[in-house]
């Protein structure tokens, strides 16, 4: 409580769209906000990245029209994942009330080339995969739905590798699914734990993960598989946080992985550590990936210019701090 006769210092006003301080708002720097990208962007953002001054996912959210974002936090105790199919060929394709999800089927039938993940809110009534995940991606207690039981050779112990070895399971997942994460957390700093829903993400047909794993393919590799990218999933965080998100979200292994064979340095390089060339910021990764895929709306390059101006702001602040320290 403030002492008598004093005034509380108000917080700096922030822009409601980009969440930056009003004096550093990036919205006015974006020449064409809401560009119509045909390939949907799904951003999985680490919880510690959201308020970072150099977080570039905010540029994608303002600059592109088809972007969805879900916050992901590290597993502290354990998390539970449930995967529901979206497949018109399955009896399991029904909502909570037992009726088929009409929004999903209408989108699939009428707009197959422009699948809108925002229309999908529920998958099959029963999950086809349920599992628990501990810190750093230790997977336990995997179970599968009855529809897959004859096709997955699980015997004594079921694993994700055995699910991936089943053509039926892989084909079903390729038709789209919804993944829900439940995370166990402490209640108000006590020893008691509660289970809360962290996210529910729709993964429509044509989804691909932008991540340089050892099995990742370049765009030509995807084309050779006759795979058309319609939804690009991007991990938003530091390089180490992105790797941990990948490990702690094993459902990402069900997706084809895309890598960008780029040798350029990130615009981040002066103000944020970059392990090596080709490790880019989120907005750089999105822009270059869309360019590689062939989804290149006019004005897309401007988003890189906006990011460069953000880096310039940070560089200026750093130089000002160093100048004050040297003159003190």
Short mmCIF file of C-alpha atoms in Angstrom, two decimals:
data_model
loop_
_atom_site.label_atom_id
_atom_site.label_comp_id
_atom_site.label_asym_id
_atom_site.label_seq_id
_atom_site.Cartn_x
_atom_site.Cartn_y
_atom_site.Cartn_z
CA UNK A 1 0.00 0.00 0.00
CA UNK A 2 1.38 3.44 -0.91
CA UNK A 3 2.31 5.86 1.87
CA UNK A 4 0.04 8.88 2.42
CA UNK A 5 0.73 11.69 0.00
CA UNK A 6 2.46 9.46 -2.58
CA UNK A 7 1.23 8.27 -5.93
CA UNK A 8 1.58 4.79 -7.36
CA UNK A 9 3.73 4.67 -10.45
CA UNK A 10 1.58 3.50 -13.34
CA UNK A 11 2.74 0.85 -15.77
CA UNK A 12 3.78 1.89 -19.24
CA UNK A 13 0.83 1.78 -21.63
CA UNK A 14 1.03 -1.18 -23.98
CA UNK A 15 -0.44 -1.85 -27.40
CA UNK A 16 -3.35 -4.34 -27.12
CA UNK A 17 -2.44 -5.93 -30.48
CA UNK A 18 1.30 -6.54 -30.23
CA UNK A 19 1.69 -6.27 -26.42
CA UNK A 20 4.71 -4.01 -26.84
CA UNK A 21 5.04 -0.71 -24.94
CA UNK A 22 3.11 1.94 -26.86
CA UNK A 23 6.35 3.80 -27.65
CA UNK A 24 7.72 0.64 -29.33
CA UNK A 25 4.51 -0.56 -30.99
CA UNK A 26 5.27 -2.68 -34.05
CA UNK A 27 1.76 -2.45 -35.52
CA UNK A 28 2.46 0.90 -37.15
CA UNK A 29 5.63 -0.55 -38.70
CA UNK A 30 3.74 -3.34 -40.47
CA UNK A 31 2.78 -1.94 -43.86
CA UNK A 32 0.11 -4.54 -44.69
CA UNK A 33 -1.29 -6.11 -41.51
CA UNK A 34 -3.24 -9.34 -41.86
CA UNK A 35 -1.64 -10.71 -45.03
CA UNK A 36 -3.63 -13.61 -46.44
CA UNK A 37 -1.34 -16.62 -46.00
CA UNK A 38 -2.81 -19.79 -47.53
CA UNK A 39 -0.70 -22.10 -45.34
CA UNK A 40 -1.99 -21.81 -41.78
CA UNK A 41 0.61 -21.13 -39.07
CA UNK A 42 0.27 -22.87 -35.69
CA UNK A 43 2.72 -21.47 -33.13
CA UNK A 44 3.53 -23.42 -29.97
CA UNK A 45 5.01 -20.72 -27.78
CA UNK A 46 7.07 -21.44 -24.68
CA UNK A 47 5.53 -19.74 -21.65
CA UNK A 48 8.76 -17.82 -20.90
CA UNK A 49 8.90 -16.40 -24.42
CA UNK A 50 5.61 -14.51 -24.43
CA UNK A 51 6.87 -11.34 -22.72
CA UNK A 52 10.42 -11.36 -24.09
CA UNK A 53 11.30 -8.04 -25.71
CA UNK A 54 12.59 -9.76 -28.85
CA UNK A 55 9.80 -12.30 -29.21
CA UNK A 56 9.02 -12.22 -32.93
CA UNK A 57 5.86 -14.37 -32.89
CA UNK A 58 3.92 -11.16 -32.22
CA UNK A 59 4.92 -9.96 -35.70
CA UNK A 60 3.37 -13.08 -37.24
CA UNK A 61 0.17 -12.59 -35.24
CA UNK A 62 -0.28 -9.02 -36.46
CA UNK A 63 1.22 -9.42 -39.91
CA UNK A 64 -0.49 -12.65 -41.01
CA UNK A 65 -4.16 -13.52 -41.03
CA UNK A 66 -4.11 -17.30 -40.53
CA UNK A 67 -2.13 -17.74 -37.32
CA UNK A 68 -3.07 -19.61 -34.16
CA UNK A 69 -0.98 -19.65 -30.97
CA UNK A 70 -0.94 -21.95 -27.96
CA UNK A 71 1.20 -21.49 -24.86
CA UNK A 72 3.34 -24.44 -23.80
CA UNK A 73 5.16 -24.75 -20.47
CA UNK A 74 7.84 -27.17 -19.29
CA UNK A 75 6.69 -30.35 -17.59
CA UNK A 76 7.43 -29.91 -13.88
CA UNK A 77 5.84 -33.10 -12.52
CA UNK A 78 4.00 -34.89 -15.28
CA UNK A 79 1.57 -34.14 -18.08
CA UNK A 80 -1.16 -36.15 -19.75
CA UNK A 81 -1.83 -36.08 -23.48
CA UNK A 82 -5.01 -37.25 -25.18
CA UNK A 83 -5.33 -37.49 -28.95
CA UNK A 84 -8.71 -37.58 -30.71
CA UNK A 85 -9.07 -38.37 -34.39
CA UNK A 86 -10.82 -36.27 -36.97
CA UNK A 87 -11.61 -38.78 -39.66
CA UNK A 88 -14.91 -38.91 -41.57
CA UNK A 89 -14.34 -42.64 -42.15
CA UNK A 90 -14.43 -43.49 -38.44
CA UNK A 91 -17.46 -44.02 -36.24
CA UNK A 92 -15.46 -42.25 -33.54
CA UNK A 93 -15.81 -38.92 -35.34
CA UNK A 94 -18.41 -37.43 -33.04
CA UNK A 95 -18.67 -34.58 -30.59
CA UNK A 96 -19.59 -34.56 -26.90
CA UNK A 97 -23.26 -34.89 -27.74
CA UNK A 98 -22.68 -37.94 -29.93
CA UNK A 99 -23.26 -36.02 -33.16
CA UNK A 100 -20.59 -35.60 -35.79
CA UNK A 101 -18.73 -32.31 -35.73
CA UNK A 102 -20.59 -30.58 -38.55
CA UNK A 103 -18.09 -27.69 -38.72
CA UNK A 104 -15.25 -30.11 -39.35
CA UNK A 105 -17.03 -32.08 -42.05
CA UNK A 106 -18.26 -28.96 -43.80
CA UNK A 107 -14.74 -27.57 -43.87
CA UNK A 108 -13.33 -30.88 -45.10
CA UNK A 109 -15.97 -31.26 -47.84
CA UNK A 110 -16.28 -27.69 -49.06
CA UNK A 111 -12.89 -26.14 -48.37
CA UNK A 112 -10.43 -29.01 -48.48
CA UNK A 113 -7.71 -26.71 -49.82
CA UNK A 114 -8.25 -24.07 -47.13
CA UNK A 115 -8.66 -26.06 -43.92
CA UNK A 116 -9.43 -23.64 -41.08
CA UNK A 117 -8.16 -25.10 -37.81
CA UNK A 118 -10.19 -22.55 -35.82
CA UNK A 119 -13.36 -24.43 -36.83
CA UNK A 120 -12.22 -27.59 -35.07
CA UNK A 121 -12.96 -27.73 -31.36
CA UNK A 122 -13.67 -31.39 -30.65
CA UNK A 123 -12.43 -34.68 -31.97
CA UNK A 124 -13.70 -38.22 -31.57
CA UNK A 125 -15.53 -38.97 -28.35
CA UNK A 126 -12.87 -41.43 -27.17
CA UNK A 127 -9.13 -40.72 -27.52
CA UNK A 128 -7.11 -43.05 -29.72
CA UNK A 129 -3.94 -42.30 -27.75
CA UNK A 130 -3.51 -41.45 -24.07
CA UNK A 131 -0.11 -41.16 -22.43
CA UNK A 132 1.76 -39.54 -19.57
CA UNK A 133 4.96 -37.54 -20.07
CA UNK A 134 7.49 -36.63 -17.41
CA UNK A 135 10.29 -34.08 -17.39
CA UNK A 136 12.39 -33.96 -20.56
CA UNK A 137 10.01 -36.24 -22.43
CA UNK A 138 9.95 -39.51 -20.49
CA UNK A 139 6.84 -41.24 -21.84
CA UNK A 140 4.87 -43.68 -19.68
CA UNK A 141 1.43 -45.31 -19.53
CA UNK A 142 0.64 -45.30 -23.25
CA UNK A 143 -2.75 -46.70 -24.20
CA UNK A 144 -4.54 -46.86 -27.55
CA UNK A 145 -8.17 -47.04 -28.59
CA UNK A 146 -9.89 -50.27 -29.57
CA UNK A 147 -10.02 -49.23 -33.23
CA UNK A 148 -6.22 -49.60 -33.45
CA UNK A 149 -5.76 -52.59 -31.17
CA UNK A 150 -5.66 -55.24 -33.95
CA UNK A 151 -3.21 -53.15 -36.00
CA UNK A 152 -0.59 -52.06 -33.45
CA UNK A 153 1.80 -54.77 -32.26
CA UNK A 154 2.04 -53.69 -28.66
CA UNK A 155 2.37 -57.05 -26.87
CA UNK A 156 3.83 -56.38 -23.41
CA UNK A 157 4.83 -52.76 -23.79
CA UNK A 158 3.42 -50.14 -26.12
CA UNK A 159 5.65 -47.37 -27.48
CA UNK A 160 5.33 -44.47 -29.90
CA UNK A 161 7.66 -46.32 -32.28
CA UNK A 162 5.19 -49.21 -32.43
CA UNK A 163 2.34 -46.80 -33.18
CA UNK A 164 4.44 -45.18 -35.91
CA UNK A 165 5.08 -48.65 -37.35
CA UNK A 166 1.34 -49.17 -37.87
CA UNK A 167 0.17 -47.99 -41.29
CA UNK A 168 -3.44 -47.85 -40.07
CA UNK A 169 -2.54 -45.56 -37.16
CA UNK A 170 -0.29 -43.33 -39.28
CA UNK A 171 -2.93 -43.04 -42.04
CA UNK A 172 -5.62 -42.16 -39.50
CA UNK A 173 -3.46 -39.50 -37.86
CA UNK A 174 -2.62 -37.99 -41.26
CA UNK A 175 -6.34 -37.23 -41.71
CA UNK A 176 -6.21 -34.85 -38.76
CA UNK A 177 -6.40 -35.00 -34.99
CA UNK A 178 -6.80 -32.87 -31.88
CA UNK A 179 -4.32 -33.11 -29.02
CA UNK A 180 -5.13 -31.99 -25.48
CA UNK A 181 -2.51 -31.51 -22.77
CA UNK A 182 -3.32 -31.68 -19.05
CA UNK A 183 -0.54 -30.47 -16.77
CA UNK A 184 -0.13 -31.14 -13.04
CA UNK A 185 0.85 -28.03 -11.07
CA UNK A 186 1.15 -26.95 -7.46
CA UNK A 187 -1.84 -25.19 -5.91
CA UNK A 188 -0.84 -21.70 -4.71
CA UNK A 189 2.67 -22.74 -3.71
CA UNK A 190 1.46 -25.63 -1.54
CA UNK A 191 2.46 -29.29 -1.83
CA UNK A 192 -0.96 -30.14 -3.25
CA UNK A 193 -1.12 -30.79 -7.01
CA UNK A 194 -3.99 -30.08 -9.37
CA UNK A 195 -4.52 -31.07 -13.00
CA UNK A 196 -5.31 -28.22 -15.39
CA UNK A 197 -5.81 -28.10 -19.14
CA UNK A 198 -2.87 -26.30 -20.74
CA UNK A 199 -3.91 -26.42 -24.39
CA UNK A 200 -6.06 -28.11 -26.99
CA UNK A 201 -4.54 -27.91 -30.47
CA UNK A 202 -6.14 -28.91 -33.76
CA UNK A 203 -3.74 -30.63 -36.16
CA UNK A 204 -5.50 -30.65 -39.55
CA UNK A 205 -4.55 -32.75 -42.58
CA UNK A 206 -1.41 -31.43 -44.28
CA UNK A 207 0.28 -30.43 -41.02
CA UNK A 208 4.08 -30.33 -40.96
CA UNK A 209 6.46 -29.45 -38.12
CA UNK A 210 9.24 -26.96 -38.83
CA UNK A 211 12.06 -28.57 -36.86
CA UNK A 212 15.56 -29.72 -37.94
CA UNK A 213 15.44 -33.28 -36.59
CA UNK A 214 17.66 -35.97 -38.10
CA UNK A 215 14.72 -37.27 -40.16
CA UNK A 216 13.55 -33.83 -41.34
CA UNK A 217 13.07 -33.26 -45.07
CA UNK A 218 13.48 -30.14 -47.15
CA UNK A 219 10.62 -28.86 -49.31
CA UNK A 220 11.76 -30.95 -52.27
CA UNK A 221 11.66 -34.03 -50.04
CA UNK A 222 8.07 -33.29 -49.05
CA UNK A 223 7.13 -32.83 -52.70
CA UNK A 224 8.73 -36.17 -53.55
CA UNK A 225 6.37 -37.73 -50.97
CA UNK A 226 3.48 -35.95 -52.72
CA UNK A 227 2.85 -34.09 -49.44
CA UNK A 228 1.12 -30.72 -49.64
CA UNK A 229 1.78 -28.51 -46.63
CA UNK A 230 -1.40 -26.80 -45.40
CA UNK A 231 -0.54 -26.14 -41.76
CA UNK A 232 2.95 -25.20 -40.53
CA UNK A 233 3.64 -25.89 -36.85
CA UNK A 234 6.42 -23.73 -35.38
CA UNK A 235 8.09 -23.95 -31.95
CA UNK A 236 8.63 -20.48 -30.46
CA UNK A 237 11.34 -20.23 -27.82
CA UNK A 238 15.08 -20.18 -27.32
CA UNK A 239 16.94 -23.00 -29.04
CA UNK A 240 17.16 -25.02 -25.81
CA UNK A 241 13.50 -24.38 -24.95
CA UNK A 242 12.41 -25.42 -28.44
CA UNK A 243 14.29 -28.71 -28.07
CA UNK A 244 12.67 -29.33 -24.70
CA UNK A 245 9.20 -28.56 -26.10
CA UNK A 246 9.89 -31.07 -28.84
CA UNK A 247 10.91 -33.76 -26.34
CA UNK A 248 7.99 -33.10 -24.00
CA UNK A 249 5.37 -33.13 -26.77
CA UNK A 250 5.89 -36.59 -28.29
CA UNK A 251 2.78 -36.25 -30.48
CA UNK A 252 4.89 -34.02 -32.72
CA UNK A 253 6.64 -37.19 -33.88
CA UNK A 254 3.49 -38.17 -35.77
CA UNK A 255 4.07 -35.27 -38.18
CA UNK A 256 6.46 -34.99 -41.11
CA UNK A 257 9.36 -32.67 -40.20
CA UNK A 258 10.52 -29.81 -42.40
CA UNK A 259 14.00 -28.27 -42.36
CA UNK A 260 15.24 -25.13 -44.06
CA UNK A 261 18.60 -25.51 -45.77
CA UNK A 262 19.69 -21.94 -45.21
CA UNK A 263 23.20 -20.78 -44.44
CA UNK A 264 22.34 -17.25 -43.45
CA UNK A 265 22.79 -15.70 -40.02
CA UNK A 266 19.74 -14.62 -38.12
CA UNK A 267 18.98 -10.95 -37.60
CA UNK A 268 19.06 -11.98 -33.93
CA UNK A 269 22.80 -12.62 -34.08
CA UNK A 270 23.92 -9.28 -32.61
CA UNK A 271 21.64 -9.32 -29.57
CA UNK A 272 20.72 -12.96 -28.89
CA UNK A 273 22.98 -16.01 -28.99
CA UNK A 274 22.65 -18.12 -32.12
CA UNK A 275 24.21 -21.62 -31.94
CA UNK A 276 25.08 -21.64 -35.64
CA UNK A 277 24.00 -20.32 -39.01
CA UNK A 278 20.51 -21.43 -39.97
CA UNK A 279 19.08 -21.12 -36.45
CA UNK A 280 16.57 -18.37 -37.04
CA UNK A 281 13.99 -16.37 -35.14
CA UNK A 282 10.36 -17.46 -35.31
CA UNK A 283 9.31 -14.80 -37.81
CA UNK A 284 12.35 -15.47 -40.02
CA UNK A 285 11.58 -19.19 -39.97
CA UNK A 286 7.94 -18.57 -40.90
CA UNK A 287 8.75 -16.16 -43.74
CA UNK A 288 11.46 -18.35 -45.27
CA UNK A 289 9.33 -21.50 -44.88
CA UNK A 290 6.34 -19.89 -46.59
CA UNK A 291 8.66 -18.74 -49.37
CA UNK A 292 10.04 -22.27 -49.80
CA UNK A 293 6.55 -23.79 -49.80
CA UNK A 294 5.38 -21.26 -52.36
CA UNK A 295 2.96 -19.24 -50.22
CA UNK A 296 4.37 -15.76 -50.70
CA UNK A 297 1.77 -12.99 -50.35
CA UNK A 298 2.91 -9.55 -51.45
CA UNK A 299 4.41 -7.65 -48.52
CA UNK A 300 5.72 -10.71 -46.68
CA UNK A 301 9.30 -9.38 -46.74
CA UNK A 302 8.15 -6.32 -44.79
CA UNK A 303 7.74 -8.56 -41.73
CA UNK A 304 11.50 -9.18 -41.75
CA UNK A 305 12.05 -5.42 -41.87
CA UNK A 306 9.80 -5.01 -38.83
CA UNK A 307 11.81 -7.64 -36.97
CA UNK A 308 15.05 -5.90 -37.94
CA UNK A 309 13.68 -2.67 -36.45
CA UNK A 310 12.87 -4.55 -33.20
CA UNK A 311 16.45 -5.80 -33.06
CA UNK A 312 17.60 -2.22 -33.72
CA UNK A 313 15.56 -1.02 -30.73
CA UNK A 314 17.21 -3.63 -28.51
CA UNK A 315 20.67 -2.78 -29.81
CA UNK A 316 20.05 0.91 -29.10
CA UNK A 317 18.90 0.19 -25.53
CA UNK A 318 21.96 -1.98 -24.93
CA UNK A 319 24.32 0.73 -26.21
CA UNK A 320 22.60 3.32 -24.04
CA UNK A 321 23.03 1.14 -20.95
CA UNK A 322 26.69 0.56 -21.73
CA UNK A 323 27.19 4.28 -22.26
CA UNK A 324 25.64 5.09 -18.87
CA UNK A 325 27.78 2.45 -17.15
CA UNK A 326 30.99 3.75 -18.73
CA UNK A 327 30.23 7.35 -17.79
CA UNK A 328 29.22 6.53 -14.21
#
